[in-house]
PDB file of C-alpha atoms and ligand atoms in Angstrom:
ATOM      1  CA  UNK A 168     160.746 169.352 115.499  1.00  0.00           C
ATOM      2  CA  UNK A 169     160.232 165.885 116.571  1.00  0.00           C
ATOM      3  CA  UNK A 170     162.860 163.476 114.522  1.00  0.00           C
ATOM      4  CA  UNK A 171     163.043 160.285 116.935  1.00  0.00           C
ATOM      5  CA  UNK A 172     161.022 158.538 119.258  1.00  0.00           C
ATOM      6  CA  UNK A 173     163.148 157.244 122.670  1.00  0.00           C
ATOM      7  CA  UNK A 174     161.349 154.401 123.883  1.00  0.00           C
ATOM      8  CA  UNK A 175     161.517 152.312 127.500  1.00  0.00           C
ATOM      9  CA  UNK A 176     160.914 148.569 127.574  1.00  0.00           C
ATOM     10  CA  UNK A 177     159.353 146.994 129.938  1.00  0.00           C
ATOM     11  CA  UNK A 178     155.355 148.710 130.890  1.00  0.00           C
ATOM     12  CA  UNK A 179     156.256 150.683 128.216  1.00  0.00           C
ATOM     13  CA  UNK A 180     156.482 148.295 124.516  1.00  0.00           C
ATOM     14  CA  UNK A 181     154.941 145.618 127.122  1.00  0.00           C
ATOM     15  CA  UNK A 182     153.176 144.220 129.377  1.00  0.00           C
ATOM     16  CA  UNK A 183     155.945 142.540 130.308  1.00  0.00           C
ATOM     17  CA  UNK A 184     156.370 142.336 134.783  1.00  0.00           C
ATOM     18  CA  UNK A 185     154.276 139.993 135.846  1.00  0.00           C
ATOM     19  CA  UNK A 186     156.620 137.719 133.064  1.00  0.00           C
ATOM     20  CA  UNK A 187     158.928 138.632 134.687  1.00  0.00           C
ATOM     21  CA  UNK A 188     157.302 138.641 138.567  1.00  0.00           C
ATOM     22  CA  UNK A 189     157.053 134.928 137.987  1.00  0.00           C
ATOM     23  CA  UNK A 190     160.235 134.281 135.991  1.00  0.00           C
ATOM     24  CA  UNK A 191     162.274 135.570 139.325  1.00  0.00           C
ATOM     25  CA  UNK A 192     159.572 132.836 141.597  1.00  0.00           C
ATOM     26  CA  UNK A 193     160.488 130.114 139.349  1.00  0.00           C
ATOM     27  CA  UNK A 194     164.262 131.271 140.145  1.00  0.00           C
ATOM     28  CA  UNK A 195     164.290 130.758 143.464  1.00  0.00           C
ATOM     29  CA  UNK A 196     162.419 127.871 143.959  1.00  0.00           C
ATOM     30  CA  UNK A 197     165.154 126.094 140.879  1.00  0.00           C
ATOM     31  CA  UNK A 198     167.039 127.638 143.097  1.00  0.00           C
ATOM     32  CA  UNK A 199     165.912 125.746 146.677  1.00  0.00           C
ATOM     33  CA  UNK A 200     165.113 129.183 148.068  1.00  0.00           C
ATOM     34  CA  UNK A 201     162.070 128.740 149.766  1.00  0.00           C
ATOM     35  CA  UNK A 202     161.926 132.358 148.398  1.00  0.00           C
ATOM     36  CA  UNK A 203     158.735 134.469 146.985  1.00  0.00           C
ATOM     37  CA  UNK A 204     157.582 137.350 145.569  1.00  0.00           C
ATOM     38  CA  UNK A 205     153.923 138.503 145.347  1.00  0.00           C
ATOM     39  CA  UNK A 206     152.179 140.860 143.887  1.00  0.00           C
ATOM     40  CA  UNK A 207     152.917 144.157 146.437  1.00  0.00           C
ATOM     41  CA  UNK A 208     156.328 142.994 147.031  1.00  0.00           C
ATOM     42  CA  UNK A 209     157.021 142.650 143.955  1.00  0.00           C
ATOM     43  CA  UNK A 210     155.704 146.430 143.181  1.00  0.00           C
ATOM     44  CA  UNK A 211     157.847 147.637 146.045  1.00  0.00           C
ATOM     45  CA  UNK A 212     161.139 145.414 144.479  1.00  0.00           C
ATOM     46  CA  UNK A 213     159.831 147.763 140.811  1.00  0.00           C
ATOM     47  CA  UNK A 214     161.263 151.132 142.865  1.00  0.00           C
ATOM     48  CA  UNK A 215     164.642 148.773 142.062  1.00  0.00           C
ATOM     49  CA  UNK A 216     166.066 148.818 138.478  1.00  0.00           C
ATOM     50  CA  UNK A 217     167.887 146.066 136.804  1.00  0.00           C
ATOM     51  CA  UNK A 218     166.484 142.777 138.413  1.00  0.00           C
ATOM     52  CA  UNK A 219     170.204 140.945 139.946  1.00  0.00           C
ATOM     53  CA  UNK A 220     170.047 144.739 141.661  1.00  0.00           C
ATOM     54  CA  UNK A 221     166.458 143.359 142.628  1.00  0.00           C
ATOM     55  CA  UNK A 222     167.450 140.234 144.301  1.00  0.00           C
ATOM     56  CA  UNK A 223     170.424 141.949 146.358  1.00  0.00           C
ATOM     57  CA  UNK A 224     168.741 144.646 147.194  1.00  0.00           C
ATOM     58  CA  UNK A 225     165.386 141.948 148.234  1.00  0.00           C
ATOM     59  CA  UNK A 226     168.206 139.196 150.530  1.00  0.00           C
ATOM     60  CA  UNK A 227     169.047 142.171 151.723  1.00  0.00           C
ATOM     61  CA  UNK A 228     166.670 143.637 153.703  1.00  0.00           C
ATOM     62  CA  UNK A 229     165.591 139.980 154.390  1.00  0.00           C
ATOM     63  CA  UNK A 230     168.799 140.111 157.034  1.00  0.00           C
ATOM     64  CA  UNK A 231     169.255 135.898 156.283  1.00  0.00           C
ATOM     65  CA  UNK A 232     171.788 134.418 154.197  1.00  0.00           C
ATOM     66  CA  UNK A 233     170.848 129.854 153.147  1.00  0.00           C
ATOM     67  CA  UNK A 234     173.979 128.299 154.449  1.00  0.00           C
ATOM     68  CA  UNK A 235     175.111 127.093 150.967  1.00  0.00           C
ATOM     69  CA  UNK A 236     174.520 130.207 149.536  1.00  0.00           C
ATOM     70  CA  UNK A 237     177.083 131.782 151.853  1.00  0.00           C
ATOM     71  CA  UNK A 238     180.303 129.762 150.630  1.00  0.00           C
ATOM     72  CA  UNK A 239     179.587 130.368 146.818  1.00  0.00           C
ATOM     73  CA  UNK A 240     179.849 134.138 147.679  1.00  0.00           C
ATOM     74  CA  UNK A 241     177.535 136.431 146.880  1.00  0.00           C
ATOM     75  CA  UNK A 242     177.085 137.693 143.507  1.00  0.00           C
ATOM     76  CA  UNK A 243     177.566 134.265 141.653  1.00  0.00           C
ATOM     77  CA  UNK A 244     174.651 133.520 143.367  1.00  0.00           C
ATOM     78  CA  UNK A 245     172.962 135.914 142.482  1.00  0.00           C
ATOM     79  CA  UNK A 246     173.748 135.914 138.348  1.00  0.00           C
ATOM     80  CA  UNK A 247     173.266 132.415 139.146  1.00  0.00           C
ATOM     81  CA  UNK A 248     169.945 133.498 139.823  1.00  0.00           C
ATOM     82  CA  UNK A 249     169.771 135.605 137.240  1.00  0.00           C
ATOM     83  CA  UNK A 250     170.557 133.470 134.843  1.00  0.00           C
ATOM     84  CA  UNK A 251     167.912 131.091 135.862  1.00  0.00           C
ATOM     85  CA  UNK A 252     165.254 133.681 135.002  1.00  0.00           C
ATOM     86  CA  UNK A 253     166.117 135.090 132.333  1.00  0.00           C
ATOM     87  CA  UNK A 254     165.806 131.909 130.958  1.00  0.00           C
ATOM     88  CA  UNK A 255     162.719 131.486 132.480  1.00  0.00           C
ATOM     89  CA  UNK A 256     161.075 134.894 130.958  1.00  0.00           C
ATOM     90  CA  UNK A 257     162.395 133.954 127.798  1.00  0.00           C
ATOM     91  CA  UNK A 258     160.288 130.625 127.973  1.00  0.00           C
ATOM     92  CA  UNK A 259     157.794 133.113 128.712  1.00  0.00           C
ATOM     93  CA  UNK A 260     157.420 135.070 126.267  1.00  0.00           C
ATOM     94  CA  UNK A 261     158.104 132.160 124.125  1.00  0.00           C
ATOM     95  CA  UNK A 262     154.852 130.922 125.105  1.00  0.00           C
ATOM     96  CA  UNK A 263     153.067 134.190 124.784  1.00  0.00           C
ATOM     97  CA  UNK A 264     152.603 135.400 127.562  1.00  0.00           C
ATOM     98  CA  UNK A 265     154.086 138.610 127.168  1.00  0.00           C
ATOM     99  CA  UNK A 266     151.752 141.090 125.273  1.00  0.00           C
ATOM    100  CA  UNK A 267     153.192 144.456 123.499  1.00  0.00           C
ATOM    101  CA  UNK A 268     151.249 147.490 124.305  1.00  0.00           C
ATOM    102  CA  UNK A 269     148.214 149.158 122.972  1.00  0.00           C
ATOM    103  CA  UNK A 270     149.234 150.964 120.536  1.00  0.00           C
ATOM    104  CA  UNK A 271     152.456 150.753 120.618  1.00  0.00           C
ATOM    105  CA  UNK A 272     153.049 149.029 117.103  1.00  0.00           C
ATOM    106  CA  UNK A 273     151.379 151.087 115.210  1.00  0.00           C
ATOM    107  CA  UNK A 274     152.416 154.315 116.603  1.00  0.00           C
ATOM    108  CA  UNK A 275     156.060 151.883 115.429  1.00  0.00           C
ATOM    109  CA  UNK A 276     155.111 151.930 112.155  1.00  0.00           C
ATOM    110  CA  UNK A 277     153.517 155.147 111.475  1.00  0.00           C
ATOM    111  CA  UNK A 278     157.144 156.441 112.797  1.00  0.00           C
ATOM    112  CA  UNK A 279     158.781 154.496 110.600  1.00  0.00           C
ATOM    113  CA  UNK A 280     156.742 155.456 107.648  1.00  0.00           C
ATOM    114  CA  UNK A 281     157.267 159.082 108.118  1.00  0.00           C
ATOM    115  CA  UNK A 282     160.671 158.950 108.880  1.00  0.00           C
ATOM    116  CA  UNK A 283     161.639 158.854 112.368  1.00  0.00           C
ATOM    117  CA  UNK A 284     164.392 157.725 114.507  1.00  0.00           C
ATOM    118  CA  UNK A 285     163.517 155.100 116.858  1.00  0.00           C
ATOM    119  CA  UNK A 286     165.870 153.790 119.547  1.00  0.00           C
ATOM    120  CA  UNK A 287     165.296 151.899 122.662  1.00  0.00           C
ATOM    121  CA  UNK A 288     166.813 152.841 126.619  1.00  0.00           C
ATOM    122  CA  UNK A 289     165.973 150.534 129.348  1.00  0.00           C
ATOM    123  CA  UNK A 290     168.136 148.573 132.684  1.00  0.00           C
ATOM    124  CA  UNK A 291     166.798 144.458 131.137  1.00  0.00           C
ATOM    125  CA  UNK A 292     169.370 142.526 129.063  1.00  0.00           C
ATOM    126  CA  UNK A 293     169.698 142.398 125.279  1.00  0.00           C
ATOM    127  CA  UNK A 294     168.323 139.223 124.691  1.00  0.00           C
ATOM    128  CA  UNK A 295     164.965 140.146 126.465  1.00  0.00           C
ATOM    129  CA  UNK A 296     163.860 142.669 123.951  1.00  0.00           C
ATOM    130  CA  UNK A 297     165.224 140.157 120.758  1.00  0.00           C
ATOM    131  CA  UNK A 298     163.837 137.525 122.307  1.00  0.00           C
ATOM    132  CA  UNK A 299     159.759 139.541 122.936  1.00  0.00           C
ATOM    133  CA  UNK A 300     160.928 141.999 120.059  1.00  0.00           C
ATOM    134  CA  UNK A 301     161.854 138.824 117.919  1.00  0.00           C
ATOM    135  CA  UNK A 302     158.171 137.890 118.724  1.00  0.00           C
ATOM    136  CA  UNK A 303     156.352 140.562 117.739  1.00  0.00           C
ATOM    137  CA  UNK A 304     157.852 142.367 115.054  1.00  0.00           C
ATOM    138  CA  UNK A 305     159.742 139.642 112.674  1.00  0.00           C
ATOM    139  CA  UNK A 306     163.689 138.454 112.494  1.00  0.00           C
ATOM    140  CA  UNK A 307     164.109 142.365 111.173  1.00  0.00           C
ATOM    141  CA  UNK A 308     163.018 144.110 114.139  1.00  0.00           C
ATOM    142  CA  UNK A 309     166.834 145.012 114.846  1.00  0.00           C
ATOM    143  CA  UNK A 310     166.540 147.070 111.265  1.00  0.00           C
ATOM    144  CA  UNK A 311     163.975 149.863 113.347  1.00  0.00           C
ATOM    145  CA  UNK A 312     166.067 151.301 115.766  1.00  0.00           C
ATOM    146  CA  UNK A 313     168.304 152.998 114.998  1.00  0.00           C
ATOM    147  CA  UNK A 314     169.881 152.666 118.693  1.00  0.00           C
ATOM    148  CA  UNK A 315     169.178 149.808 121.117  1.00  0.00           C
ATOM    149  CA  UNK A 316     171.147 151.178 124.722  1.00  0.00           C
ATOM    150  CA  UNK A 317     170.405 148.251 127.525  1.00  0.00           C
ATOM    151  CA  UNK A 318     171.866 147.025 131.137  1.00  0.00           C
ATOM    152  CA  UNK A 319     174.749 145.585 128.846  1.00  0.00           C
ATOM    153  CA  UNK A 320     175.959 148.448 127.237  1.00  0.00           C
ATOM    154  CA  UNK A 321     174.864 151.027 130.158  1.00  0.00           C
ATOM    155  CA  UNK A 322     174.938 149.771 133.724  1.00  0.00           C
ATOM    156  CA  UNK A 323     173.941 152.179 136.223  1.00  0.00           C
ATOM    157  CA  UNK A 324     170.387 151.615 135.467  1.00  0.00           C
ATOM    158  CA  UNK A 325     167.157 154.489 135.702  1.00  0.00           C
ATOM    159  CA  UNK A 326     167.536 156.759 137.811  1.00  0.00           C
ATOM    160  CA  UNK A 327     170.776 156.890 136.064  1.00  0.00           C
ATOM    161  CA  UNK A 328     170.315 159.340 133.189  1.00  0.00           C
ATOM    162  CA  UNK A 329     173.211 157.098 131.113  1.00  0.00           C
ATOM    163  CA  UNK A 330     170.795 154.972 129.308  1.00  0.00           C
ATOM    164  CA  UNK A 331     169.382 157.519 127.903  1.00  0.00           C
ATOM    165  CA  UNK A 332     172.598 160.171 127.599  1.00  0.00           C
ATOM    166  CA  UNK A 333     174.003 156.932 125.359  1.00  0.00           C
ATOM    167  CA  UNK A 334     171.303 156.938 122.636  1.00  0.00           C
ATOM    168  CA  UNK A 335     172.103 160.977 121.884  1.00  0.00           C
ATOM    169  CA  UNK A 336     175.106 160.622 121.570  1.00  0.00           C
ATOM    170  CA  UNK A 337     174.864 157.995 119.387  1.00  0.00           C
ATOM    171  CA  UNK A 338     171.192 158.935 117.082  1.00  0.00           C
ATOM    172  CA  UNK A 339     173.006 162.689 117.369  1.00  0.00           C
ATOM    173  CA  UNK A 340     170.463 164.048 118.394  1.00  0.00           C
ATOM    174  CA  UNK A 341     170.210 166.842 120.766  1.00  0.00           C
ATOM    175  CA  UNK A 342     167.294 165.977 123.968  1.00  0.00           C
ATOM    176  CA  UNK A 343     165.082 168.860 122.480  1.00  0.00           C
ATOM    177  CA  UNK A 344     164.831 167.012 119.064  1.00  0.00           C
ATOM    178  CA  UNK A 345     163.612 163.723 120.717  1.00  0.00           C
ATOM    179  CA  UNK A 346     160.860 162.522 123.071  1.00  0.00           C
ATOM    180  CA  UNK A 347     160.715 159.315 125.376  1.00  0.00           C
ATOM    181  CA  UNK A 348     157.880 156.954 126.678  1.00  0.00           C
ATOM    182  CA  UNK A 349     158.346 155.663 129.024  1.00  0.00           C
ATOM    183  CA  UNK A 350     155.920 154.035 132.105  1.00  0.00           C
ATOM    184  CA  UNK A 351     158.132 154.488 135.907  1.00  0.00           C
ATOM    185  CA  UNK A 352     159.332 156.903 138.869  1.00  0.00           C
ATOM    186  CA  UNK A 353     162.607 155.551 138.104  1.00  0.00           C
ATOM    187  CA  UNK A 354     162.577 155.901 133.946  1.00  0.00           C
ATOM    188  CA  UNK A 355     160.967 159.749 134.167  1.00  0.00           C
ATOM    189  CA  UNK A 356     163.577 160.677 136.345  1.00  0.00           C
ATOM    190  CA  UNK A 357     166.462 159.598 134.084  1.00  0.00           C
ATOM    191  CA  UNK A 358     164.711 161.210 130.155  1.00  0.00           C
ATOM    192  CA  UNK A 359     164.565 163.837 132.768  1.00  0.00           C
ATOM    193  CA  UNK A 360     167.968 163.919 134.090  1.00  0.00           C
ATOM    194  CA  UNK A 361     169.287 163.809 130.132  1.00  0.00           C
ATOM    195  CA  UNK A 362     166.393 167.107 129.524  1.00  0.00           C
ATOM    196  CA  UNK A 363     164.034 164.481 127.403  1.00  0.00           C
ATOM    197  CA  UNK A 364     160.858 165.651 126.951  1.00  0.00           C
ATOM    198  CA  UNK A 365     158.210 162.867 128.606  1.00  0.00           C
ATOM    199  CA  UNK A 366     155.200 160.409 127.784  1.00  0.00           C
ATOM    200  CA  UNK A 367     155.060 158.108 129.897  1.00  0.00           C
ATOM    201  CA  UNK A 368     151.996 155.054 129.735  1.00  0.00           C
ATOM    202  CA  UNK A 369     150.645 153.516 133.108  1.00  0.00           C
ATOM    203  CA  UNK A 370     150.292 150.334 134.051  1.00  0.00           C
ATOM    204  CA  UNK A 371     149.035 148.199 137.260  1.00  0.00           C
ATOM    205  CA  UNK A 372     152.888 147.614 138.819  1.00  0.00           C
ATOM    206  CA  UNK A 373     153.022 151.654 138.691  1.00  0.00           C
ATOM    207  CA  UNK A 374     150.271 154.266 138.143  1.00  0.00           C
ATOM    208  CA  UNK A 375     151.263 154.659 141.484  1.00  0.00           C
ATOM    209  CA  UNK A 376     153.881 155.966 140.906  1.00  0.00           C
ATOM    210  CA  UNK A 377     154.854 159.815 141.573  1.00  0.00           C
ATOM    211  CA  UNK A 378     154.880 161.172 137.541  1.00  0.00           C
ATOM    212  CA  UNK A 379     155.160 165.423 138.227  1.00  0.00           C
ATOM    213  CA  UNK A 380     157.654 166.501 134.871  1.00  0.00           C
ATOM    214  CA  UNK A 381     155.976 164.191 132.610  1.00  0.00           C
ATOM    215  CA  UNK A 382     154.547 166.331 129.351  1.00  0.00           C
ATOM    216  CA  UNK A 383     151.624 163.792 129.421  1.00  0.00           C
ATOM    217  CA  UNK A 384     150.463 160.862 131.867  1.00  0.00           C
ATOM    218  CA  UNK A 385     148.147 158.169 129.736  1.00  0.00           C
ATOM    219  CA  UNK A 386     146.775 155.572 130.431  1.00  0.00           C
ATOM    220  CA  UNK A 387     148.249 153.882 127.412  1.00  0.00           C
ATOM    221  CA  UNK A 388     149.312 155.096 123.215  1.00  0.00           C
ATOM    222  CA  UNK A 389     145.814 153.498 122.295  1.00  0.00           C
ATOM    223  CA  UNK A 390     144.656 156.053 120.051  1.00  0.00           C
ATOM    224  CA  UNK A 391     148.299 158.241 120.154  1.00  0.00           C
ATOM    225  CA  UNK A 392     148.853 159.607 116.977  1.00  0.00           C
ATOM    226  CA  UNK A 393     152.285 161.137 115.664  1.00  0.00           C
ATOM    227  CA  UNK A 394     150.817 163.671 115.135  1.00  0.00           C
ATOM    228  CA  UNK A 395     149.720 164.036 118.336  1.00  0.00           C
ATOM    229  CA  UNK A 396     153.302 163.203 120.389  1.00  0.00           C
ATOM    230  CA  UNK A 397     154.714 165.730 117.714  1.00  0.00           C
ATOM    231  CA  UNK A 398     152.365 168.557 118.646  1.00  0.00           C
ATOM    232  CA  UNK A 399     152.920 167.284 122.718  1.00  0.00           C
ATOM    233  CA  UNK A 400     156.997 167.380 121.659  1.00  0.00           C
ATOM    234  CA  UNK A 401     156.702 171.421 119.971  1.00  0.00           C
ATOM    235  CA  UNK A 402     153.663 172.802 123.836  1.00  0.00           C
ATOM    236  CA  UNK A 403     156.861 170.897 125.400  1.00  0.00           C
ATOM    237  CA  UNK A 404     159.289 173.542 123.651  1.00  0.00           C
ATOM    238  CA  UNK A 405     157.081 176.007 122.659  1.00  0.00           C
ATOM    239  CA  UNK A 406     157.328 176.320 127.169  1.00  0.00           C
ATOM    240  CA  UNK A 407     160.873 175.525 127.588  1.00  0.00           C
TER     241      UNK A 407
HETATM  242  C1  XBP B 513     162.965 147.834 133.601  1.00  0.00           C
HETATM  243  C2  XBP B 513     163.629 147.426 135.234  1.00  0.00           C
HETATM  244  C3  XBP B 513     164.111 145.636 134.887  1.00  0.00           C
HETATM  245  C4  XBP B 513     163.199 144.675 133.952  1.00  0.00           C
HETATM  246  C5  XBP B 513     163.796 142.959 134.469  1.00  0.00           C
HETATM  247  O1  XBP B 513     163.069 148.080 132.897  1.00  0.00           O
HETATM  248  O2  XBP B 513     163.658 147.424 135.733  1.00  0.00           O
HETATM  249  O3  XBP B 513     164.606 145.162 135.324  1.00  0.00           O
HETATM  250  O4  XBP B 513     161.875 144.481 135.819  1.00  0.00           O
HETATM  251  O5  XBP B 513     164.297 141.993 133.638  1.00  0.00           O
HETATM  252  P1  XBP B 513     163.264 148.349 131.759  1.00  0.00           P
HETATM  253  P2  XBP B 513     166.008 142.277 134.050  1.00  0.00           P
HETATM  254  O6  XBP B 513     164.543 149.932 131.976  1.00  0.00           O
HETATM  255  O7  XBP B 513     162.430 148.819 130.492  1.00  0.00           O
HETATM  256  O8  XBP B 513     161.639 149.608 132.697  1.00  0.00           O
HETATM  257  O9  XBP B 513     166.166 141.466 134.353  1.00  0.00           O
HETATM  258  O10 XBP B 513     166.156 142.157 132.408  1.00  0.00           O
HETATM  259  O11 XBP B 513     167.072 143.717 134.371  1.00  0.00           O
HETATM  260 MG1   MG B 514     160.098 150.828 131.650  1.00  0.00          MG
END
């Protein structure tokens, strides 16, 4: 029986990546770097999970290290850039620039109503989760989720399965009793490596990803009922 839904955050619970992109560019500007990521570049960079890891990958791809940075050290510079980026993203969320995806809030309340457990398994930082869900679910948002695993608890980022393995362990459930909901191929690979059946909701940044092995690939969760998820989950168990 399906006992828990495990949600990814960025691109799944909410359409966040445009706001993340603007926040990265804001941070580069604030730091005095002449770096600018456009949508095409960011779409490619999203293949690297984690904001800090993404900055490092981009920097390495440039091969040029601005002199003043060399003295401060790469890690400190990346930490500072990510701090500035996170602050700008937080402001964007508070300004209402980030919206929950269609059908997500309805599914969360239907699941809670049925006593189904809910969890979050994300690559992003805890402050990004709390700002977003406090904005859309109110001050007691965390009470809806029995387990939250994020960048602070699972430093090995997707496609590594750690964040999902830790989520299952803390839920006290097996993968076959759960369903993951993701938006990217890194997310699908992480959830699949943890043994989870996974429903994909694509978005403009991930619709070109390879979703082989996904249980369903949908444009979003609009009109997707809990009963439907339970059916698909039962079918996936029957087919294994
Ligand atoms: C997607 C990510 C995150 C965000 C940016 O996370 O890879 O890195 O793009 O957030 P998810 P940070 O697993 O929720 O799809 O800058 O906080 O890393
Ligand atoms: Mg995602």
